[in-house]
XYZ file of C-alpha atoms in Angstrom:
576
model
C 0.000 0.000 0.000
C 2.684 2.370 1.009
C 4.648 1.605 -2.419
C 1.174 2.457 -4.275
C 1.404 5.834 -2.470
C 4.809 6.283 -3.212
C 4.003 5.807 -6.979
C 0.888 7.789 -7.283
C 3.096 10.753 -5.922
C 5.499 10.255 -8.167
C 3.282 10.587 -11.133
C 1.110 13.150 -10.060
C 2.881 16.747 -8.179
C -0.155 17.776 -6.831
C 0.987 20.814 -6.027
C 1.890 24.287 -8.114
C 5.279 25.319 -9.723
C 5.010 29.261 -8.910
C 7.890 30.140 -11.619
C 5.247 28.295 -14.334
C 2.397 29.974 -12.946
C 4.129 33.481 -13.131
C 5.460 33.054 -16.783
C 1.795 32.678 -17.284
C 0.857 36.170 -15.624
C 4.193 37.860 -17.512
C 3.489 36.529 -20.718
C -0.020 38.204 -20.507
C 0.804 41.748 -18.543
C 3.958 42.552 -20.906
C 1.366 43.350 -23.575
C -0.929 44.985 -20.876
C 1.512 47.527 -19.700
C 1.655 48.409 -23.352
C -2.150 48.642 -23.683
C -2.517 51.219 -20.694
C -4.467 54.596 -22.165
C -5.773 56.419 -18.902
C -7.094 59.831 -18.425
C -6.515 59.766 -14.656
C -3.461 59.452 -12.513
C -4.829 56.088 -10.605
C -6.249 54.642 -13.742
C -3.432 52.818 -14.720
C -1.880 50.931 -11.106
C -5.873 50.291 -10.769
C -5.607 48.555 -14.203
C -2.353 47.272 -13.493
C -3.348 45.664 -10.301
C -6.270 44.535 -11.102
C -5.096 42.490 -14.463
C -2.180 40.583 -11.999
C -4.427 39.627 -10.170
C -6.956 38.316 -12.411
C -4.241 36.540 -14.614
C -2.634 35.326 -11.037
C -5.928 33.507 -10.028
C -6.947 31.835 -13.650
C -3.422 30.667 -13.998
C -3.127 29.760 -10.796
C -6.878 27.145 -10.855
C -5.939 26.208 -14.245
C -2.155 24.713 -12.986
C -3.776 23.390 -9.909
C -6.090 21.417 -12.462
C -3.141 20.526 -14.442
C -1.039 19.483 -12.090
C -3.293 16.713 -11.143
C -2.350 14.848 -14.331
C 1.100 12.721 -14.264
C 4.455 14.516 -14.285
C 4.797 13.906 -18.295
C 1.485 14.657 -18.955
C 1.631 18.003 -16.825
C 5.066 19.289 -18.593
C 3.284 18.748 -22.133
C 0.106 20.435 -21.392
C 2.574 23.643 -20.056
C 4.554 23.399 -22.868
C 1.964 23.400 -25.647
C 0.390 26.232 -23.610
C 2.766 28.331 -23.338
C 3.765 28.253 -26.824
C -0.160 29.515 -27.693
C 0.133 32.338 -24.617
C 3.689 33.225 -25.971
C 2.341 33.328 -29.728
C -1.025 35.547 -28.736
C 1.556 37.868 -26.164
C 4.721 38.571 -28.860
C 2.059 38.941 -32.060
C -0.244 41.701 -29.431
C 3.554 43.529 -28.362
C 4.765 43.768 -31.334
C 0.951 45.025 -32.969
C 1.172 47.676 -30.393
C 4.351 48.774 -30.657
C 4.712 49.412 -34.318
C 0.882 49.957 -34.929
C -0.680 50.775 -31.593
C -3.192 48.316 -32.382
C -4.179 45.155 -30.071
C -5.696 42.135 -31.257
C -9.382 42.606 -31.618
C -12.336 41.812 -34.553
C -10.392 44.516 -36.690
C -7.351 43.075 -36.205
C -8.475 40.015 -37.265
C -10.357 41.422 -40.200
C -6.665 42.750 -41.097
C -5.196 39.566 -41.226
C -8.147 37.834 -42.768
C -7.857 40.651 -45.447
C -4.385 40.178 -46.236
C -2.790 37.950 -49.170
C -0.040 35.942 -49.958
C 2.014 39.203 -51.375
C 0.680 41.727 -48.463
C 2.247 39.102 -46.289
C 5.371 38.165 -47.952
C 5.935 42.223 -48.168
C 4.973 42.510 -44.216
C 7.371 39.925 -43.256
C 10.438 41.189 -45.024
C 9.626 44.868 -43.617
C 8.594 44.352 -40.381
C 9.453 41.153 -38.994
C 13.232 40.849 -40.080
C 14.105 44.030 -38.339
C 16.135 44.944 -35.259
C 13.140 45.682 -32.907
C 11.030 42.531 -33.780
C 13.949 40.474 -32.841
C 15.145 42.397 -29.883
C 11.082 41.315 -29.206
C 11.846 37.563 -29.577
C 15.365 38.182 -27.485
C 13.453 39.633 -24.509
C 11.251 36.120 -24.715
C 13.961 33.652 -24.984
C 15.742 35.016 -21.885
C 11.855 34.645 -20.027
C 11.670 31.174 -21.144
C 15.545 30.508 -20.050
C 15.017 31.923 -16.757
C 11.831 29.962 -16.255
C 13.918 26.564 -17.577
C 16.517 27.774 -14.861
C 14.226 28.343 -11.848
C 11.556 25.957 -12.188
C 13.768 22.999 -11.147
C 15.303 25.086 -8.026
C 12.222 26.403 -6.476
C 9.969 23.820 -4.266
C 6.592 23.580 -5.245
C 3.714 24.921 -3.526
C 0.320 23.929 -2.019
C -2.771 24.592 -4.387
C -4.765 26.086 -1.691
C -2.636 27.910 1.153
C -2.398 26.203 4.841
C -2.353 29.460 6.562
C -5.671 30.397 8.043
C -5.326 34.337 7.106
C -3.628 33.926 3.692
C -6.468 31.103 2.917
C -8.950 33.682 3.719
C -7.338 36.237 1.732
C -6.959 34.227 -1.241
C -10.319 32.852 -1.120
C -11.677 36.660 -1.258
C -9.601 37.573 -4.092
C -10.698 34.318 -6.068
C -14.544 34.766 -5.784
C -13.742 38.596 -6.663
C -11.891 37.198 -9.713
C -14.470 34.442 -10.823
C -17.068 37.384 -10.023
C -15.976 38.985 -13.114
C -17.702 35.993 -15.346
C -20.614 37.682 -15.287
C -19.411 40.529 -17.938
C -18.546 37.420 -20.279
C -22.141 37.444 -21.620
C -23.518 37.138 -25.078
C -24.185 40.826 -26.530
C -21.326 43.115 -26.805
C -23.321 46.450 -26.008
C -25.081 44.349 -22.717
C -21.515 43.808 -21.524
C -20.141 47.017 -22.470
C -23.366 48.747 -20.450
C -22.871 46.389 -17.793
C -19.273 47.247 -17.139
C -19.870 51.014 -17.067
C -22.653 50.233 -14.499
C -20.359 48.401 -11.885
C -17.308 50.379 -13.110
C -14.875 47.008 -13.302
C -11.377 47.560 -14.290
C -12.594 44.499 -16.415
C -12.561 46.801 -19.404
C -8.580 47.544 -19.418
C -8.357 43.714 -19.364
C -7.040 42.208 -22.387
C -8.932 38.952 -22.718
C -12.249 40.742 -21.795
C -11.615 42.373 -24.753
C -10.767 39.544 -27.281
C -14.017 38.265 -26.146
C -16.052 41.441 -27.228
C -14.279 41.433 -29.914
C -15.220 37.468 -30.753
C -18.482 38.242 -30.091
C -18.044 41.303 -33.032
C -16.441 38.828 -35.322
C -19.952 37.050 -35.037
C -22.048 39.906 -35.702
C -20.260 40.956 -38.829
C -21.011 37.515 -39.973
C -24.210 37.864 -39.478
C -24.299 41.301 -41.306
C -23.585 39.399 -44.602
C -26.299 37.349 -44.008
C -28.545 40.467 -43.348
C -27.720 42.101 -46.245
C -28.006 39.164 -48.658
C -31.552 39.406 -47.491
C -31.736 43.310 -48.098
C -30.753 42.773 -51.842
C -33.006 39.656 -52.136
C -36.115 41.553 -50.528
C -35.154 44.226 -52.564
C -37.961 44.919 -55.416
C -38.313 48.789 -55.806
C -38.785 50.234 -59.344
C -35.914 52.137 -60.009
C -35.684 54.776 -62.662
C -32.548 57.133 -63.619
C -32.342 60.228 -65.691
C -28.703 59.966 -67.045
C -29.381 57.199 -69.917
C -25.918 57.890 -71.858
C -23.055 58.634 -69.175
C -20.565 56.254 -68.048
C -19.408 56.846 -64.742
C -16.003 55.795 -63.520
C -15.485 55.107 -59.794
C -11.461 54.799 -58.598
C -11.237 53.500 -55.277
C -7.313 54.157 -54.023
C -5.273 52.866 -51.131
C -3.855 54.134 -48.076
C -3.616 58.254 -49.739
C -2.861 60.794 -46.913
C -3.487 64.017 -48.866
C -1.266 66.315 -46.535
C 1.122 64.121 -48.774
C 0.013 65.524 -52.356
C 0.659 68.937 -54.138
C -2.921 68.650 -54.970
C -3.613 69.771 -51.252
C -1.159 70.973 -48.635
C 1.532 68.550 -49.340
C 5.335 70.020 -50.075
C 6.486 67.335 -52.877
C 5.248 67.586 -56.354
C 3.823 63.965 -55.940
C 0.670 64.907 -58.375
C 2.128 66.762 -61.169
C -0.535 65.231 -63.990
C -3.973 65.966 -62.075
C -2.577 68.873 -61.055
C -2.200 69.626 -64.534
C -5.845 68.476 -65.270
C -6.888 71.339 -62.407
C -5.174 73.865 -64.178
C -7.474 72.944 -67.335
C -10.494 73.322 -65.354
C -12.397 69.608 -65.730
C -11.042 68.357 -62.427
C -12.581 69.549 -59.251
C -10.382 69.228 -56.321
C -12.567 68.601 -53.085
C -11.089 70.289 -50.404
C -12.602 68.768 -46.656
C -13.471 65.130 -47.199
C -12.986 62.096 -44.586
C -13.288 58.479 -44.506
C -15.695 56.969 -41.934
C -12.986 54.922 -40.731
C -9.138 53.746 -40.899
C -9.240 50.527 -42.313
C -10.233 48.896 -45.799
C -13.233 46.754 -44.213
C -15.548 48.898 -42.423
C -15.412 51.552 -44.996
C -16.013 49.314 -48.064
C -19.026 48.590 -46.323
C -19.790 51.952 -45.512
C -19.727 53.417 -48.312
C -21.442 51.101 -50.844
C -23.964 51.584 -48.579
C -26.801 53.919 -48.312
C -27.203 54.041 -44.728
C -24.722 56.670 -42.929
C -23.082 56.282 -39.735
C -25.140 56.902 -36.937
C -28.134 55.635 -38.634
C -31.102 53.718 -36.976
C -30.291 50.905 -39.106
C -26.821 49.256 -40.407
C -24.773 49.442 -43.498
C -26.842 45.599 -44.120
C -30.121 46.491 -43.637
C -30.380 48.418 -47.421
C -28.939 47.062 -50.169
C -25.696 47.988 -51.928
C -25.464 50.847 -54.010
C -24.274 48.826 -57.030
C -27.154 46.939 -57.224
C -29.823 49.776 -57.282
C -27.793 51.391 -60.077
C -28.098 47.456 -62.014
C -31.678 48.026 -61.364
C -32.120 51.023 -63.529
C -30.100 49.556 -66.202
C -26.070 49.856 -65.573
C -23.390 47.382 -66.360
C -21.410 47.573 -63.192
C -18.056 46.319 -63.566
C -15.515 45.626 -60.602
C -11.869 45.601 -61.510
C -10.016 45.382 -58.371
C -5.680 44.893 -58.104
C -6.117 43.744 -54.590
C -9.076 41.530 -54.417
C -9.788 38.761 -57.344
C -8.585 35.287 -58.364
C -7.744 33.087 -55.300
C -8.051 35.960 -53.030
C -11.969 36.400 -54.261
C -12.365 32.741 -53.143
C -12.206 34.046 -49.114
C -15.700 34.321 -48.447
C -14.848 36.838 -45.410
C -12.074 38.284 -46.920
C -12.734 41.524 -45.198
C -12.991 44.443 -47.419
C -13.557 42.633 -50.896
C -14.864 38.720 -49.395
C -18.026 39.728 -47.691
C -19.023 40.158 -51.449
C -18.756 36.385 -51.597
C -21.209 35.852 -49.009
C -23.998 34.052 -50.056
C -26.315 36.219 -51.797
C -24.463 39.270 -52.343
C -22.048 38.641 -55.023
C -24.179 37.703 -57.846
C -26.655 40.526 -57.198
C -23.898 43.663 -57.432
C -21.685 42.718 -60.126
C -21.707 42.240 -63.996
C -18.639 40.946 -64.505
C -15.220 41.351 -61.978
C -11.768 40.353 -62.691
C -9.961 37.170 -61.510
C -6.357 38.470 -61.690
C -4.352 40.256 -59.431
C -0.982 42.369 -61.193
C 2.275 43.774 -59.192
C 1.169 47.066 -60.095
C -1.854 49.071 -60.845
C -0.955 50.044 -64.480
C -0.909 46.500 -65.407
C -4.776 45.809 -64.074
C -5.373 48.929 -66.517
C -3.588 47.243 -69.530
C -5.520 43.742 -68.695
C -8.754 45.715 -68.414
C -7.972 47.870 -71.908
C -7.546 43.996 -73.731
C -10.834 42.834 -72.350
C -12.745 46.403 -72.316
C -15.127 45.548 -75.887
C -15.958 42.497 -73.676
C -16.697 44.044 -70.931
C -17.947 47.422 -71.322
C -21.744 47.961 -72.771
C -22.255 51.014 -75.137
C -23.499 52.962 -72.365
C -24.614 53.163 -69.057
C -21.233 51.907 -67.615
C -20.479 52.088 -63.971
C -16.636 50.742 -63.815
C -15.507 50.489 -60.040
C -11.422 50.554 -59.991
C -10.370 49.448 -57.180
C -6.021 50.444 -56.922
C -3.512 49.054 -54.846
C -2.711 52.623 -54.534
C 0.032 53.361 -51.663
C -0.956 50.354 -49.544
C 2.350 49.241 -47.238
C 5.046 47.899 -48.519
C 5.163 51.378 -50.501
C 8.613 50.342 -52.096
C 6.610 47.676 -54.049
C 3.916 49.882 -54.914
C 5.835 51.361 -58.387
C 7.870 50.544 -60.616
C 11.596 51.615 -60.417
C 11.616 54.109 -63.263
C 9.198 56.260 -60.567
C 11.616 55.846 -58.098
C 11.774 59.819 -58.193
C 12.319 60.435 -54.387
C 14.992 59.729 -51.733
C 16.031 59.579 -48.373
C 18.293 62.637 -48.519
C 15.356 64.777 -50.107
C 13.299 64.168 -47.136
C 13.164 66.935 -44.816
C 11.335 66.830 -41.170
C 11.108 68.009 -37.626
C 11.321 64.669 -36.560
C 14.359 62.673 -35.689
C 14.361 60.484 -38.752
C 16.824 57.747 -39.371
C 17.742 56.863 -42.985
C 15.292 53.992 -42.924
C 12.361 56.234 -42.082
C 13.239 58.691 -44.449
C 13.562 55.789 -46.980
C 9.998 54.593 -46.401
C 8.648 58.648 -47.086
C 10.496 58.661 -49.947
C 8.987 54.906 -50.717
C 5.202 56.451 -50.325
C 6.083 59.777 -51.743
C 7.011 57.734 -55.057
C 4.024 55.372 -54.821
C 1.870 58.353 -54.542
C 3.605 60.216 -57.608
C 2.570 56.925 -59.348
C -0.758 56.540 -58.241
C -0.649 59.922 -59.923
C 0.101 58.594 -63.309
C -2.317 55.140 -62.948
C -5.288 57.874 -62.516
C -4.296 60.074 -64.808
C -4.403 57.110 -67.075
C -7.983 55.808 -66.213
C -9.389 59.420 -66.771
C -7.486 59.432 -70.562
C -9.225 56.430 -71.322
C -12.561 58.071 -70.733
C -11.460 61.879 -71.693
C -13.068 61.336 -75.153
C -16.621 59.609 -73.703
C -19.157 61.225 -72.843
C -18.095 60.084 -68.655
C -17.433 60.998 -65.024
C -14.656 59.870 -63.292
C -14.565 60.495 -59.354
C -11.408 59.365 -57.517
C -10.834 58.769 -53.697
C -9.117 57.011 -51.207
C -10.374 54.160 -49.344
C -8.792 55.971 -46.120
C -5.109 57.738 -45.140
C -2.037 56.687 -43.908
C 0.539 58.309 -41.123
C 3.865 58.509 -42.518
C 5.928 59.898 -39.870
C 3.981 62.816 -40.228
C 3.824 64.688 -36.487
C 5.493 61.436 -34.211
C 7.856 58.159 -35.001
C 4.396 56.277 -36.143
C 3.984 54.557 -39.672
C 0.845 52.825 -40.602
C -2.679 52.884 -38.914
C -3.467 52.810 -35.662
C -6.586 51.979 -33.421
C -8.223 55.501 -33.243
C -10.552 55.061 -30.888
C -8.140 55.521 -28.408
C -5.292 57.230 -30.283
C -4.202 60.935 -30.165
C -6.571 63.198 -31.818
C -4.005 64.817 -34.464
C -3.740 60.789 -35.922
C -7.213 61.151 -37.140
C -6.285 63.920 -39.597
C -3.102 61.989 -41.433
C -5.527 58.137 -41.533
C -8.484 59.594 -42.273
C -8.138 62.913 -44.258
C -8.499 61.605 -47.965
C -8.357 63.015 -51.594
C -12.146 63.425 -53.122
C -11.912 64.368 -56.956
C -14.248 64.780 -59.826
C -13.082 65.013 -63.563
C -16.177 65.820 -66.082
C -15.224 65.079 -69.624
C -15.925 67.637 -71.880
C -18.539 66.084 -73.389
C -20.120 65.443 -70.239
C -19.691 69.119 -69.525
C -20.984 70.498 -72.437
C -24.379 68.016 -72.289
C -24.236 69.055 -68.568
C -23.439 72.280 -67.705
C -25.628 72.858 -64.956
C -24.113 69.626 -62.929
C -20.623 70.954 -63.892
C -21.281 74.546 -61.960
C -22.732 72.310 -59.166
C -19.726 70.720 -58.625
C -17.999 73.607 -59.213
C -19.684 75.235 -56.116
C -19.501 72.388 -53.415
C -15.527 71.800 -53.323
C -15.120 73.588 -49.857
C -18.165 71.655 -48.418
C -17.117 69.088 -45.194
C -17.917 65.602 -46.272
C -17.908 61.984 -45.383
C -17.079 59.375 -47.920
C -20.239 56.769 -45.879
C -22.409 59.357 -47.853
C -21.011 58.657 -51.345
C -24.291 56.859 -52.578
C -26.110 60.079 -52.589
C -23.657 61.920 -54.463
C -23.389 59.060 -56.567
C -27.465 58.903 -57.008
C -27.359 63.100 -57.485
C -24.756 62.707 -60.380
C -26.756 59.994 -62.179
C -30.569 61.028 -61.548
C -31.107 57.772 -59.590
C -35.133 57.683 -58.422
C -35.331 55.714 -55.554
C -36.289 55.664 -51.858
C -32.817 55.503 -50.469
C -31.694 58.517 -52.291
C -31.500 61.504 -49.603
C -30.669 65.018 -51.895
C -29.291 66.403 -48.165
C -26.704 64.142 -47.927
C -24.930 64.739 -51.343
C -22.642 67.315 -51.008
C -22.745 68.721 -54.330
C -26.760 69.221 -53.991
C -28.188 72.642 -53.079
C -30.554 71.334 -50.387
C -27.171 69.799 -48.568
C -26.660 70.041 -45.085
C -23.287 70.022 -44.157
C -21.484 67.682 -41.651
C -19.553 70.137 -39.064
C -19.682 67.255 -36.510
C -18.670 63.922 -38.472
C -19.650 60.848 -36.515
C -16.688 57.988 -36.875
C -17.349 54.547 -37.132
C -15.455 54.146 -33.862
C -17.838 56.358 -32.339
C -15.601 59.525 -32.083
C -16.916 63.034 -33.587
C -13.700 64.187 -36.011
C -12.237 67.092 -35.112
């Protein structure tokens, strides 16, 4: 009997290794400490405090569970653990500091949104570098020291002996496990529920990933909802403008404090600048995006339901398909999203089109082929246009790779016009961050040419061409930050580089002499504040589109307009 003992003991610890348990808790706070965004002095130890001691007591009843497995059993459960807590804690540290983004549904969307070249590019820019590996480095020595002390230090007792520290830790567990009951199923229920009983929950990391789960789920459903808007849909839908094609350029990633064409001090845009100078493009001079990332404003904008809406971007149906319904060959040519990539059916920005339902209803015809660059979608499209294109009534949707990150593989070398030495700044710039302004200045002086292009190939029609950018991008513009960041709690002055975008309409001159009234409208309406979740209604003004969703107070270049001095975000901040 005694011998059983004897091997039952040495099979199973019962008891805790602390120095596991606490790798546990470090792996989780280091990207915590990073995460901390108070507006008060004690918001940040209470945050602090609070998340060691909620990762203390999971990690400490989930190695009390596992230690009652055998010895083997116990140091392969850690082990494949803590590579999946390492993975999730280096891939949130290193989000926040290059991006100051944490993992969340719009994270997710980000990844789920990028391909096989957005990642090979991503991987050679930002992984290989010094900081992501001094990253790693600060990891290995963790693991090394936990190797090191894990077989010195004696194991303790799951539940404490002392009478006083049992108390004690018996409070602070039912506190902990207290906390379940913000886990629930609704995201705004939670959220409301938090601010009710004012938990330091809501600085809490895996709180959040859960919200942010239960988001993933409702944009889900969101494709299903508006598969069902464009099926229900059955309005008659008439348009005045029978002849017009219309030509819709969707860029990438343009900050236009960046471009000549607005404040910017490079001559980035030297061809439509040109076109200005002629007097049939219209430079719009205070237009947003709704939000900072490719996704949520896709969805936006094809939509005609505005932020802060009674109803969702789902519950009407897409743009697109109301101008099918009154008799236009809509064509989709995008360089980002087609081919294998098209085959993600919630491929963020571009895949929710593959939802069930949805992609057959918007869409005559869209490519399958993806190029390196954006003038080579434009050559493909110019071979295939007599198949493509219907004598009139065209509404052609370009959709660019623009200046989307890695900017050095957004042109071709012979545009390789600016460097690192002619970059001049405020900031402390190394080399390498001059190198990547010089990289987007260049991609931007060729996203210059690519449009310049499309509106030559409709300069003879009788067309419109509008041009915008999906949203910005900060380029080491006021602080050491490249790329886009999570706004809803960023600094103010970040909204104005990743959200203030280009808005431009060219009028051929055949359009303008058929339509010279439209022409002054335009004319009139360039210093009006706008936000690109309104575009339908412009797009409806322009074309004469009768139908119910059509709102003349929301299209900017309408006299009855009614400006937006207080532009709702996405993220639920008013732009300032």
């Amino acid at each position: 009997m005694l011998n059983k003992k004897r091997k039952v003991r040495f099979y199973t610890s019962k008891k805790i290794n602390a120095v596991v348990c606490a790798t546990y808790v470090v792996l989780m706070m280091l990207p915590e400490l990073f995460m901390l965004n108070t507006h008060t002095w004690w918001d940040a130890p209470v945050a602090t405090l609070f998340n060691t001691a909620y990762y203390g007591v999971f990690f400490w009843i989930l190695c009390a569970i596992i230690s009652l497995t055998k010895r083997k059993t116990e140091i392969i459960i850690h082990a494949t653990l803590q590579t999946v807590v390492a993975a999730y804690s280096i891939s949130n540290l290193f989000m926040l500091i290059k991006f100051n983004r944490h993992w969340d549904a719009y994270s997710w969307q980000f990844l789920c949104e990028t391909n096989t070249r957005e990642s090979s590019e991503f991987f050679s820019s930002y992984i290989l570098t010094l900081p992501t590996l001094g990253i790693l480095s600060v990891y290995t020595l963790l693991f090394v020291a936990e190797i090191s002390l894990s077989q010195r230090v004696k194991r303790w007792r799951i539940f404490p002996s002392h009478r006083l520290s049992a108390t004690a830790f018996a409070v602070l567990c039912v506190v902990m496990m207290g906390q379940i009951v913000f886990y629930g199923p609704n995201v705004e229920t939670n959220y409301n529920r938090v601010a009710k009983f004012k938990s330091p929950i809501k600085r809490n990391a895996m709180w959040n990933i859960w919200q942010s789960a239960l988001t993933s789920i409702e944009f889900r459903n969101e494709f299903t909802r508006c598969a069902n808007s464009l099926q229900r849909y059955n309005e008659k839908v008439t348009c005045n403008e029978q002849e017009s094609d219309f030509v819709l350029i969707v860029g990438e990633s343009f900050n236009r404090h960046m471009s000549n064409l607005y404040d910017g001090t490079y001559n980035t845009n030297p061809r439509l600048k040109a076109r200005v100078n002629q007097g049939n493009l219209f430079i719009f001079n205070d237009v947003i995006a709704s939000d900072n990332g490719t996704t949520q404003n896709f969805k936006q904008f094809l939509s005609p339901v505005a932020v802060g809406d009674s109803c969702s971007w789902c519950d009407a149906p897409l743009f697109p398909f109301i101008l099918r319904r009154c008799g236009y060959n809509v064509v989709f040519y995008s360089n980002q999203f087609a081919g294998m990539e098209m085959d993600k059916e919630f491929n963020a920005s571009m895949g929710f089109f593959n939802a069930p339902g949805i992609g057959p209803y918007i869409f005559n015809h869209h490519n399958t082929h993806t190029f390196n660059y954006d003038m080579q979608l434009l050559n493909d499209y110019c071979k295939k246009r007599n198949e493509i294109e219907a004598t009139k009534q065209n509404f052609i949707i370009f959709h660019l790779y623009g200046q989307h990150a890695t900017y050095s593989e957004r042109y071709p070398t012979e545009f390789a016009k600016f460097k690192a030495c002619n970059i001049k700044s405020q900031l402390p710039l190394s080399k390498e961050q001059r190198s990547v302004v010089a990289n987007y200045l260049n991609a931007t002086r060729y996203n210059d040419f690519v449009v310049d292009s499309i509106i030559s190939m409709f300069s003879n029609r009788d067309a419109i061409v509008m041009y915008f950018s999906d949203h910005g991008e900060e380029v080491y513009n006021y602080r050491l930050q490249q790329g886009r960041t999570d706004l809803k709690n960023d600094d103010l002055r970040a909204m104005h580089h990743q959200l203030d975008i280009p808005f431009l309409i060219y009028v051929s001159p055949r359009y303008a002499a058929k339509h010279p009234q439209m022409v002054e409208r335009i004319s009139k309406s360039v210093n009006r504040p706008f936000m690109t979740d309104n575009l339908p209604q412009v797009i409806f003004d322009l074309l004469g589109v009768h139908t119910r969703y059509y709102n003349p107070s929301r299209s900017v270049i309408n006299e009855r307009y009614h400006p937006q001095n207080k532009r709702k975000l996405q993220v639920g901040k008013v732009y300032h």
